[in-house]
Coordinates of N, CA and C in Angstrom, one line a residue:
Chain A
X285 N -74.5 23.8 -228.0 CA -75.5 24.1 -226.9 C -76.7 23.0 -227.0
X286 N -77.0 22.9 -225.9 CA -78.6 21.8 -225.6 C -79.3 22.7 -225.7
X287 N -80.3 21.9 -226.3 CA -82.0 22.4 -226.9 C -83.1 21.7 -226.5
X288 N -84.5 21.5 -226.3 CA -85.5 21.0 -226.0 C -86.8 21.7 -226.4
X289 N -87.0 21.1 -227.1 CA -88.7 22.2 -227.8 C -89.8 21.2 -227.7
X290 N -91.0 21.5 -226.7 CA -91.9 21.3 -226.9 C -92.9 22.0 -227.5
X291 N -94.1 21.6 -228.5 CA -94.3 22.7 -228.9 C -95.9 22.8 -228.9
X292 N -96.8 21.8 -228.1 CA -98.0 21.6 -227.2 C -98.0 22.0 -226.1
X293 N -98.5 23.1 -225.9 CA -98.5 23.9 -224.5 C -99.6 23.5 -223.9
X294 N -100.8 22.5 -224.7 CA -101.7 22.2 -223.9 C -102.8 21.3 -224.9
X295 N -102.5 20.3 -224.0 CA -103.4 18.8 -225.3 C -104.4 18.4 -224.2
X296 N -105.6 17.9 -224.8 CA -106.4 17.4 -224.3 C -106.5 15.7 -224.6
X297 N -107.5 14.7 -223.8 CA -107.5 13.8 -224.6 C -108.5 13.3 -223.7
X298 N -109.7 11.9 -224.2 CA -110.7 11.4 -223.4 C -109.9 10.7 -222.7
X299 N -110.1 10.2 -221.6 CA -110.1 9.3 -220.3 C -109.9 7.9 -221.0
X300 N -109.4 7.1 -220.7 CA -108.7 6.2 -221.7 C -108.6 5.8 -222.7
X301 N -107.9 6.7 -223.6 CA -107.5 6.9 -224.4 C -106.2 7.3 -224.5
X302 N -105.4 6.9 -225.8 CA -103.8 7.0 -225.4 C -103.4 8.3 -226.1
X303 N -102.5 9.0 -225.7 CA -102.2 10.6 -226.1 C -100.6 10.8 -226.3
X304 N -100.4 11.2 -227.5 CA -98.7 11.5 -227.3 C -98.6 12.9 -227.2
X305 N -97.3 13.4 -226.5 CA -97.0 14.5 -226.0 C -95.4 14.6 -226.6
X306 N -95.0 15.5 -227.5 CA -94.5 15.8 -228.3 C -93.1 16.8 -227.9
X307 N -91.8 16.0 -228.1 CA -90.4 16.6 -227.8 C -89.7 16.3 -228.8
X308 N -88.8 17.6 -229.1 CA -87.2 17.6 -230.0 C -86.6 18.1 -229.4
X309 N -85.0 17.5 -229.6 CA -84.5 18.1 -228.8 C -82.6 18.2 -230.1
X310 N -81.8 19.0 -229.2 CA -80.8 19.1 -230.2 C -79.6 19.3 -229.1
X311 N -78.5 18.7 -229.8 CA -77.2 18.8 -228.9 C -76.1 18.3 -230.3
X312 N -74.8 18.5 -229.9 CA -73.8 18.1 -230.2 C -73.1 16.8 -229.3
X313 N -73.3 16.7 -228.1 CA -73.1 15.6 -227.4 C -73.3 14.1 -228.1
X314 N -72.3 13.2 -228.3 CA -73.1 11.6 -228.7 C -73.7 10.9 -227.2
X315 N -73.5 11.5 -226.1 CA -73.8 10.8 -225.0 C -74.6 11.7 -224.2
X316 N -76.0 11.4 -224.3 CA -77.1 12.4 -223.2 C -78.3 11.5 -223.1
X317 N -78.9 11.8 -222.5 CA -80.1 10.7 -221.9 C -81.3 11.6 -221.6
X318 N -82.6 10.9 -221.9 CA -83.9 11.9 -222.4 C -84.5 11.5 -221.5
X319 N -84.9 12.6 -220.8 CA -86.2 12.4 -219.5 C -87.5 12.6 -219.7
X320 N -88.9 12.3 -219.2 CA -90.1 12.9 -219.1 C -90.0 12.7 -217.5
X321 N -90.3 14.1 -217.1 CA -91.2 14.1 -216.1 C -92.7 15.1 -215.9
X322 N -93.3 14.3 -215.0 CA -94.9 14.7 -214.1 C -94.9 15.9 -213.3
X323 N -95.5 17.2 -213.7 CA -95.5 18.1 -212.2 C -97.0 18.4 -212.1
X324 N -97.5 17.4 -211.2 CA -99.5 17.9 -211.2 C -99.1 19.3 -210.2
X325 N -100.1 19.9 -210.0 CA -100.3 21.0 -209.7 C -99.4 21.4 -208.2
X326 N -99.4 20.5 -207.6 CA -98.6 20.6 -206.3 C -97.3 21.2 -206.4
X327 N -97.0 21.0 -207.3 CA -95.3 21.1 -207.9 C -94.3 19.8 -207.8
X328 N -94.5 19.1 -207.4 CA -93.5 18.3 -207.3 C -93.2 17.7 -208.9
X329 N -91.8 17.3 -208.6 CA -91.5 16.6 -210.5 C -91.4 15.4 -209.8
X330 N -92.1 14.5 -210.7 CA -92.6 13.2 -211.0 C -91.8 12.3 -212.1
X331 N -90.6 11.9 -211.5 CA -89.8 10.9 -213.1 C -91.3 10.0 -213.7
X332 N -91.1 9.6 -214.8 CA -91.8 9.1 -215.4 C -90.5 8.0 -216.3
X333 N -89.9 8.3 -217.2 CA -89.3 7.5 -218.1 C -87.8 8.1 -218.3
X334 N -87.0 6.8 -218.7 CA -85.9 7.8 -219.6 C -85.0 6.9 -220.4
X335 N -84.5 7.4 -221.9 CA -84.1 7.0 -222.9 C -82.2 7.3 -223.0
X336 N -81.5 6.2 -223.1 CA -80.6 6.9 -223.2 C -80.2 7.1 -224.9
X337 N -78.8 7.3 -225.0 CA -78.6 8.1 -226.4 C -78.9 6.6 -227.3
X338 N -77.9 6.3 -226.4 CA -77.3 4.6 -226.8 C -78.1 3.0 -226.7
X339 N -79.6 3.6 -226.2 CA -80.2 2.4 -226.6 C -80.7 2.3 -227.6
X340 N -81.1 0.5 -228.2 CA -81.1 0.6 -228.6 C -83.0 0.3 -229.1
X341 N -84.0 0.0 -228.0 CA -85.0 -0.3 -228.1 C -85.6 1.0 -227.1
X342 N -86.8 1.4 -227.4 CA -87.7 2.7 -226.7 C -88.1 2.0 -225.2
X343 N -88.1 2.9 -224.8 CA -88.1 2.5 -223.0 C -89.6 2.4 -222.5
X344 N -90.1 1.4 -222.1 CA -91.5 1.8 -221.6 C -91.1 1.4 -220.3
X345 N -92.5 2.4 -219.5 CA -92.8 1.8 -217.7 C -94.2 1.9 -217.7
X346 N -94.9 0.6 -217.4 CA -96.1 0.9 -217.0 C -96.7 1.1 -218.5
X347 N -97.7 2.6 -218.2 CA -98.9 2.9 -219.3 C -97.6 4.0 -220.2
X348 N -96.4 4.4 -219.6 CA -95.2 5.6 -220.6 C -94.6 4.6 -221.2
X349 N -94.4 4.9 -222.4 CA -93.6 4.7 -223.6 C -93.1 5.6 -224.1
X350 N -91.6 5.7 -224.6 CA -90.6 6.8 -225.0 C -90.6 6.4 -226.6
X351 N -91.1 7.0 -227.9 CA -90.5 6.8 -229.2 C -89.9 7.8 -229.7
X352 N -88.6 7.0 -229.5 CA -87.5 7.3 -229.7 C -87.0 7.2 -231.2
X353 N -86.7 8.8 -231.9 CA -86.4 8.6 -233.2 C -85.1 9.8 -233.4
X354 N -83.7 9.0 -233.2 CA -82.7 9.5 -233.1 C -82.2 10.3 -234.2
X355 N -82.4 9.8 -235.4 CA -82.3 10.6 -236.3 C -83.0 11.8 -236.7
X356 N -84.5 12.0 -236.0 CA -84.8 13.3 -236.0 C -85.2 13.6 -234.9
X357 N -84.3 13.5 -234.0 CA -84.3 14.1 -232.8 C -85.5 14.2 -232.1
X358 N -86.2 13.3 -232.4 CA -87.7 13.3 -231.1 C -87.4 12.1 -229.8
X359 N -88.5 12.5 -229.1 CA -88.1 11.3 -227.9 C -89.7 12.3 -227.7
X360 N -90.9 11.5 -228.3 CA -92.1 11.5 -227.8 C -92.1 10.5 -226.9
X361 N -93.1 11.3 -226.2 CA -94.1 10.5 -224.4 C -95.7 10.1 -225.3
X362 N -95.9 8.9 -224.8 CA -97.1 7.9 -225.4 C -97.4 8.0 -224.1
X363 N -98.8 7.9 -223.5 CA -99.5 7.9 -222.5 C -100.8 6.7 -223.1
X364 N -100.6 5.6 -222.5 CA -101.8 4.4 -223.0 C -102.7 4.7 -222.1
X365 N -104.2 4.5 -222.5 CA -105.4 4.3 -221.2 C -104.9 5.6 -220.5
X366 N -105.3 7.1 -221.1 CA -105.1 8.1 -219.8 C -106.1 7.6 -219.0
X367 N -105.6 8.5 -217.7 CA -106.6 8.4 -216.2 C -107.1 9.7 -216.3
X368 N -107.9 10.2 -215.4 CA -107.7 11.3 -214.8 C -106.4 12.1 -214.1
X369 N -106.1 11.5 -213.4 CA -104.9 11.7 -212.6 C -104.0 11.8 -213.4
X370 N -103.9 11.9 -214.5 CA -102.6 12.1 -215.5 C -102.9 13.4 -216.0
X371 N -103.9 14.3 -215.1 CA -103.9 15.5 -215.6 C -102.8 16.5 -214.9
X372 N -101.5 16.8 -215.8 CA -100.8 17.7 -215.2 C -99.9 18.4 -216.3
X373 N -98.8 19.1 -215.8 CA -97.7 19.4 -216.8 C -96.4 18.1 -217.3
X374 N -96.4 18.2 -218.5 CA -95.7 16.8 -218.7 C -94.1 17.7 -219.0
X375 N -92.8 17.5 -218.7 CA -91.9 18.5 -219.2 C -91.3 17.2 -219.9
X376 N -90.3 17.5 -220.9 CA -89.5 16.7 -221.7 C -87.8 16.8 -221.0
X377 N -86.8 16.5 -221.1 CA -86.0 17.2 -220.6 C -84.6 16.4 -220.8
X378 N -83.1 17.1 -221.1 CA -82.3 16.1 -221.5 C -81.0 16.9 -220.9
X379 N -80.0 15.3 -220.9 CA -78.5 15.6 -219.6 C -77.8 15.3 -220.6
X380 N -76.9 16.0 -220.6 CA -75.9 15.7 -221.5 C -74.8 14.9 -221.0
X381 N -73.7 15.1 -221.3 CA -72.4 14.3 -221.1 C -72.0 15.6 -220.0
X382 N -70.6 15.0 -219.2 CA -69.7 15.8 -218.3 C -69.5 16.8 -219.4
X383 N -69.2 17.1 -220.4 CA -68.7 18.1 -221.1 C -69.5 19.4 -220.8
X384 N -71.2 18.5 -220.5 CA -71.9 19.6 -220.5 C -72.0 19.9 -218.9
X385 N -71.4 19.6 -217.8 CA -71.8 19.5 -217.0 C -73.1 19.0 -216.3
X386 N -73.1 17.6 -216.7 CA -74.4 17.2 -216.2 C -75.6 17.7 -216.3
X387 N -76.1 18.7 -216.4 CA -77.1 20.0 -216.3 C -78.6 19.0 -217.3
X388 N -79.4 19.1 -216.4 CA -80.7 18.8 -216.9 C -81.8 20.0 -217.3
X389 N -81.6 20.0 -218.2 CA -83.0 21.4 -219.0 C -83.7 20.6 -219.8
X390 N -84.9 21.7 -218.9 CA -86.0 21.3 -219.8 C -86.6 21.5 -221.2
X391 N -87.6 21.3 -221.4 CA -88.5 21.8 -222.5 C -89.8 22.8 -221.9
X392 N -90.8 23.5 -222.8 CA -91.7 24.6 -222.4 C -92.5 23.7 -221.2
X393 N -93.0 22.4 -221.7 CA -93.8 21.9 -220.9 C -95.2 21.5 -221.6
X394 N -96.1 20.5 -221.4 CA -97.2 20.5 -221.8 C -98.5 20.5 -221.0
X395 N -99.3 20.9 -220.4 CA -100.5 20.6 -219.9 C -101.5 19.6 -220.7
X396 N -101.4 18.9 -220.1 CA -102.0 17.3 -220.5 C -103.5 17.7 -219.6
X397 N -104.3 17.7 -219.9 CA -106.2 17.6 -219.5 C -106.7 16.5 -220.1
X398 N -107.2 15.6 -218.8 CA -107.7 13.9 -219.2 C -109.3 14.4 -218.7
X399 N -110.6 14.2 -219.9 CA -111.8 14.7 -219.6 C -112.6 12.9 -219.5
X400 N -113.4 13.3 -218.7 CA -113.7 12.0 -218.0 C -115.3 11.4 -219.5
Chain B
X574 N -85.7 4.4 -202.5 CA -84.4 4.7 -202.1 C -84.5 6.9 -202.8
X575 N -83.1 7.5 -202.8 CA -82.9 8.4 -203.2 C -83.8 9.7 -203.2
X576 N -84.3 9.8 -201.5 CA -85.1 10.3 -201.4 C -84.4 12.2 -201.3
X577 N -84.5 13.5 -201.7 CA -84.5 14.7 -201.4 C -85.6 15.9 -200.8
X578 N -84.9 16.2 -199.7 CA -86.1 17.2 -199.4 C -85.7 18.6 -198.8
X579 N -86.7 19.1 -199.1 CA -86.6 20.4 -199.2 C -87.8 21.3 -198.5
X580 N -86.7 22.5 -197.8 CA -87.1 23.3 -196.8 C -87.1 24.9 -196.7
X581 N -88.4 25.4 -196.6 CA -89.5 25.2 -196.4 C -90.4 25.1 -197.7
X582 N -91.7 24.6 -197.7 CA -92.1 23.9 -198.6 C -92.8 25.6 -199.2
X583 N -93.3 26.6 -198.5 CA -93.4 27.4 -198.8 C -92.6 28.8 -197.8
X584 N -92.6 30.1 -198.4 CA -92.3 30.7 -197.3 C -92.7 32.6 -197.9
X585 N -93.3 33.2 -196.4 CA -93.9 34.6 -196.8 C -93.0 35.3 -196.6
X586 N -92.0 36.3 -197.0 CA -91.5 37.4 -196.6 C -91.2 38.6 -196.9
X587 N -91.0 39.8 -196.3 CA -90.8 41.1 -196.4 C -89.9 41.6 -197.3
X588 N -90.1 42.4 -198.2 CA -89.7 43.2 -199.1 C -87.9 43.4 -198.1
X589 N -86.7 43.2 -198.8 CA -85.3 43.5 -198.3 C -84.9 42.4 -197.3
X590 N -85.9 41.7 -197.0 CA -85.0 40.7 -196.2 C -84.8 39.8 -196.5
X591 N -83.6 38.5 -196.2 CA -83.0 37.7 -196.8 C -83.6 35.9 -196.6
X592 N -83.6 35.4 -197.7 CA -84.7 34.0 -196.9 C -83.8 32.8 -197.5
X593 N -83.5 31.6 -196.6 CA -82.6 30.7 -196.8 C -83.4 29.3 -197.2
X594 N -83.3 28.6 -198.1 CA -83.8 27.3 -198.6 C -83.1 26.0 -198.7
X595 N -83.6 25.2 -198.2 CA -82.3 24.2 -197.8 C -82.9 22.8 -198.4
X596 N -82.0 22.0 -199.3 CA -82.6 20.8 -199.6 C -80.2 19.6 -199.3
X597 N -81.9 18.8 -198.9 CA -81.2 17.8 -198.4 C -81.1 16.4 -199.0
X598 N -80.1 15.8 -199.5 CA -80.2 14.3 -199.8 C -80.4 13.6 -198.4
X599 N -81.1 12.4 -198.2 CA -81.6 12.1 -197.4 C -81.1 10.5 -196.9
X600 N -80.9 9.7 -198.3 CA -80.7 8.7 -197.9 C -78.8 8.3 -199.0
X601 N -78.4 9.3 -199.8 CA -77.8 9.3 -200.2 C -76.7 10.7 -200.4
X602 N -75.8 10.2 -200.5 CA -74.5 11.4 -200.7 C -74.4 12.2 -202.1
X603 N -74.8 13.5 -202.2 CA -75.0 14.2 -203.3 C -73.5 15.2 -203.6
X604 N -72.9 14.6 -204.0 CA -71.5 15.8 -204.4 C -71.8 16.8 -205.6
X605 N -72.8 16.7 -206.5 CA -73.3 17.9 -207.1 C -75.2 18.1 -207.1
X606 N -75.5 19.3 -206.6 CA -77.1 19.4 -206.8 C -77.3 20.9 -207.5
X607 N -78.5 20.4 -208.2 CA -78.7 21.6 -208.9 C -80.0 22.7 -208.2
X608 N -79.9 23.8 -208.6 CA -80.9 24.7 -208.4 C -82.0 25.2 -209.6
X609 N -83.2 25.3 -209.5 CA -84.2 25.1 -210.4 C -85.0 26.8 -210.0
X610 N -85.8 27.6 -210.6 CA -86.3 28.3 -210.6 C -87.8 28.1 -211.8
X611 N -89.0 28.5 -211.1 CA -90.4 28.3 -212.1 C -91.2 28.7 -211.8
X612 N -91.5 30.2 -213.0 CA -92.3 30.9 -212.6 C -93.6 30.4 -213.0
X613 N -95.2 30.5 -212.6 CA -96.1 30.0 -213.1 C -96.5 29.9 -214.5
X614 N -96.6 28.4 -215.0 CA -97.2 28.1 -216.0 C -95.7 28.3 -217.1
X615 N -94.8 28.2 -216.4 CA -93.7 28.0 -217.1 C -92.6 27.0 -216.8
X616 N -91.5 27.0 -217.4 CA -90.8 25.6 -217.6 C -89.5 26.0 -216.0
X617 N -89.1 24.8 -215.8 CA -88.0 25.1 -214.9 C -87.0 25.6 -215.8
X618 N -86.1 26.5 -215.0 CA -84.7 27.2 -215.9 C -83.5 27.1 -214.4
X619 N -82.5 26.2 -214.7 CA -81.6 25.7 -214.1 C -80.7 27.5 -213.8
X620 N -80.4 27.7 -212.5 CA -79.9 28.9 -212.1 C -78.6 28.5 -211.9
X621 N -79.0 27.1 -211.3 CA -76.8 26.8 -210.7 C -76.9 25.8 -210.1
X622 N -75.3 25.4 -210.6 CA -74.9 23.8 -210.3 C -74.4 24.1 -208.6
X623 N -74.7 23.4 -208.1 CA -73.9 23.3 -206.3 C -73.7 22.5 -206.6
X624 N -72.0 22.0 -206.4 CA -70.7 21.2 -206.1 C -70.5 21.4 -204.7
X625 N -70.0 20.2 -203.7 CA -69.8 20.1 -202.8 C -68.4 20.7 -202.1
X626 N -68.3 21.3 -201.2 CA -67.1 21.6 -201.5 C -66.0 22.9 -202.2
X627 N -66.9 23.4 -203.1 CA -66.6 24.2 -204.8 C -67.2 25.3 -204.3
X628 N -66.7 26.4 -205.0 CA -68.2 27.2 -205.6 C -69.3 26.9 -206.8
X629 N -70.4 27.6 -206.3 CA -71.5 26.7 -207.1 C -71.3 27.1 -209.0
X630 N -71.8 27.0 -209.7 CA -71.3 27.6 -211.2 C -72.1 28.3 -211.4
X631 N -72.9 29.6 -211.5 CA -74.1 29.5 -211.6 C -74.6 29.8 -213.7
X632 N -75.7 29.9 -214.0 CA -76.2 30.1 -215.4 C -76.4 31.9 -215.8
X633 N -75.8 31.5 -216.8 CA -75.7 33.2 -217.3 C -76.7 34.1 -217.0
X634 N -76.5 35.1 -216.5 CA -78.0 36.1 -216.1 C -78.5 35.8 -214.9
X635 N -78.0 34.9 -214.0 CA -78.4 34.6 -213.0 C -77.3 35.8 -211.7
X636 N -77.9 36.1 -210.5 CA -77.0 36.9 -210.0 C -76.6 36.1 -208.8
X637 N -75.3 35.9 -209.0 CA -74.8 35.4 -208.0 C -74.9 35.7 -206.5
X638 N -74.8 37.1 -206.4 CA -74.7 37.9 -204.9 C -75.8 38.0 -204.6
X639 N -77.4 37.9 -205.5 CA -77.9 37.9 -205.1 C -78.8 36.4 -204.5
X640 N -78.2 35.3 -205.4 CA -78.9 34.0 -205.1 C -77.6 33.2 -204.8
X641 N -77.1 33.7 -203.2 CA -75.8 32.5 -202.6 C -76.6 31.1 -202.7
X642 N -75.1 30.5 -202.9 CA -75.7 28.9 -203.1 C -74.2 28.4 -201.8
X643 N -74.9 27.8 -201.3 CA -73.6 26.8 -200.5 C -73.8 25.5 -200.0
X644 N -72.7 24.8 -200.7 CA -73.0 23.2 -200.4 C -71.7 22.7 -199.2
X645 N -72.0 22.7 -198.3 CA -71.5 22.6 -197.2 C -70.9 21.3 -197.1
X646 N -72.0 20.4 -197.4 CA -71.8 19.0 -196.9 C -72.2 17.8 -198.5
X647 N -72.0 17.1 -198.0 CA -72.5 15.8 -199.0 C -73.9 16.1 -199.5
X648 N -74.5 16.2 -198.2 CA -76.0 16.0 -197.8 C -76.9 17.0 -197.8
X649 N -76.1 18.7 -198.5 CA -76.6 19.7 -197.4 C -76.8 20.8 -198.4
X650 N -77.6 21.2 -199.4 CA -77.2 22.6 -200.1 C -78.3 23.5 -199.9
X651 N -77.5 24.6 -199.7 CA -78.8 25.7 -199.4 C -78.0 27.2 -200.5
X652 N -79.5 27.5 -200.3 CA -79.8 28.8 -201.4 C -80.2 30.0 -200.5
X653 N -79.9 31.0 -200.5 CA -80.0 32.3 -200.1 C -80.4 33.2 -200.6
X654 N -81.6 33.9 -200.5 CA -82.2 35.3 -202.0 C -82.1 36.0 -201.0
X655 N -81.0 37.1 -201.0 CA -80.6 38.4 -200.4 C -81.5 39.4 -200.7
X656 N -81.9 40.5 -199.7 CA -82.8 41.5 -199.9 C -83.5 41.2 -201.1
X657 N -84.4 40.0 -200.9 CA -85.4 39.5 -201.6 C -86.6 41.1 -201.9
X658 N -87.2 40.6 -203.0 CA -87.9 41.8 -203.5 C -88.7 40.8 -204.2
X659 N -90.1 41.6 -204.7 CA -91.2 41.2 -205.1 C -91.2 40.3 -206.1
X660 N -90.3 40.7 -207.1 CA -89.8 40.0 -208.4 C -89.2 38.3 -208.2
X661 N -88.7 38.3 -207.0 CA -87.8 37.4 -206.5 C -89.2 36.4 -206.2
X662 N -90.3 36.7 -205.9 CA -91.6 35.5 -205.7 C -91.3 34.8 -207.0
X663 N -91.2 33.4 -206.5 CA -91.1 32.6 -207.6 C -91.3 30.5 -206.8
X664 N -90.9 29.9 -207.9 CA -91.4 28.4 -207.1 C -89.8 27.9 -207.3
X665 N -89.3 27.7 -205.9 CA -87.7 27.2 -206.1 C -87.3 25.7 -206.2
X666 N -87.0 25.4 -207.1 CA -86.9 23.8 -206.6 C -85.4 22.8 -207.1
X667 N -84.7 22.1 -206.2 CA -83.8 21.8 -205.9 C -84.0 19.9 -206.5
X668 N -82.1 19.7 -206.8 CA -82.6 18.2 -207.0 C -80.7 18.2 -207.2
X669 N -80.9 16.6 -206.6 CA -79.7 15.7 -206.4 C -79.4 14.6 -207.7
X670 N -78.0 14.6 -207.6 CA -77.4 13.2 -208.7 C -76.8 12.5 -207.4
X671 N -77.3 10.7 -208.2 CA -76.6 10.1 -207.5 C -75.5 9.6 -208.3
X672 N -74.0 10.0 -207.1 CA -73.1 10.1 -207.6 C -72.8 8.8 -208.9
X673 N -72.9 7.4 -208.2 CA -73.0 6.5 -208.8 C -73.5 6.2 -210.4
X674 N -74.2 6.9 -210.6 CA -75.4 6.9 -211.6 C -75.0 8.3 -212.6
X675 N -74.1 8.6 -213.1 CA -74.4 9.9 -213.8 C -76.0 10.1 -214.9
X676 N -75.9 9.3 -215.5 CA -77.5 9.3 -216.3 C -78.5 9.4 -215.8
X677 N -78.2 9.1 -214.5 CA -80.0 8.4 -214.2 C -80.6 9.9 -213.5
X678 N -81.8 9.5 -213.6 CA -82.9 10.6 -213.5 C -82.1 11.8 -212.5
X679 N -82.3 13.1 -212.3 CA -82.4 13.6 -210.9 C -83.4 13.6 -209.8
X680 N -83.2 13.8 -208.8 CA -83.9 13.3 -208.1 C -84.6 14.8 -207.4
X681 N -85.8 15.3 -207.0 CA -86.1 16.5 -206.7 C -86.9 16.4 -205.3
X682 N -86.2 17.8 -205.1 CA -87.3 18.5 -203.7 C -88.3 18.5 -203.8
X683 N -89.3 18.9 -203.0 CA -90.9 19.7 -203.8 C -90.8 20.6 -203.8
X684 N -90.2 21.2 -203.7 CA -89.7 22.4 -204.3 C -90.3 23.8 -202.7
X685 N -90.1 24.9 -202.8 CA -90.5 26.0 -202.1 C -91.0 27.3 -202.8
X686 N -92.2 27.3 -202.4 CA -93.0 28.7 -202.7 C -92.5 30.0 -202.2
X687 N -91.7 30.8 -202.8 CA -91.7 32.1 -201.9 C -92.3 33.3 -202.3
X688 N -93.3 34.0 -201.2 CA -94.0 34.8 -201.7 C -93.2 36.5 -201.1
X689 N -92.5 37.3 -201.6 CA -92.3 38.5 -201.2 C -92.8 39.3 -201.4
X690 N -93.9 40.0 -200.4 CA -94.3 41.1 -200.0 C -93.5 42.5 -200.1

């Protein structure tokens, strides 16, 4: 079975300043790919980044960076220079292989608060 | 590209009656989408896979008869909460694979507010 533990249900950080946001995750699969996504208050999910099993360098976009540490199962979210606007729920979240049915689950989630 | 959307963005209804949610791939052909449920201040919890075509699969604990799923078309899945009830208020939200792409991100609705009265 897939797993995903986040276990910051709510980090603060100053207004630019960089903040990591904290995921493990567990499977049997050798083939699944790690997501972060954005849901500010509106609801909508926000892709942000994604790691697959099999790379081999951490994925950045922008001010997201993914550190990726396969051997113990983390796939932390680095946020450089927060905004304001990066105040929302960050979820962690991972796909497995067909075996698993494609199925994307999450983690608890974090509320990220960027203080000006 | 890979745009999904989803209908109604909110919706109010009466205690026993039945309310239908429809999310749409828009610019692309979706042969599997999933269904999302979130209640406030909590995480999404995957209810059921829609296959195009199929019956949908749904996630253990989940009630089928009471949350129909039907994917009609490529383009087309809709969700059904039968004699919806108070409990049933929740944030629904839907999302597409492109077929091409098994890895790559899903792609989501903005999901729908339903509030049962």
């Amino acid at each position: 079975a897939q797993k995903i533990t986040q276990t910051q249900p709510g980090m603060f950080v100053q207004e630019k300043e960089a903040v990591t946001l904290d995921c493990t995750y567990d499977t049997s699969d050798p083939s699944y790919g790690l997501f972060w996504y954005k849901q500010p208050s509106s609801g909508e999910m926000i892709f942000l980044i994604y790691q697959g099993s099999y790379d081999q360098q951490n994925a950045t976009e922008g001010r997201y960076s993914l550190n990726f540490q396969k051997a113990r199962k983390s796939a932390n979210l680095v946020i450089s220079a927060s905004q304001l606007g990066d105040s929302a729920m960050y979820f962690c979240a991972m796909r497995g292989g067909y075996n698993q049915g494609g199925k994307l689950i999450f983690g608890q989630g974090t509320e990220l608060s960027v203080k000006p | 590209g890979a745009v999904v959307s989803q209908h109604p963005s909110w919706v109010i209804c009466k205690s026993g009656t039945s309310v239908k949610i429809e999310c749409r791939s828009l610019d692309f052909q979706a042969t599997t989408m999933f269904w999302y449920r979130q209640f406030p201040k909590q995480s999404l919890m995957l209810m059921a896979t829609s296959n195009e075509g199929s019956k949908a699969t749904y996630e253990q604990g989940v009630e089928k008869d009471k949350f129909l799923i039907n994917h009609a078309s490529l383009t087309l899945s809709t969700l059904t909460v039968t004699s919806a009830h108070p409990e049933d208020s929740s944030f629904y939200i839907c999302s597409a694979e492109v077929p091409s792409m098994p890895q790559s991100p899903l792609h989501f609705g903005n999901g729908t507010r339903l509030t049962v009265t």
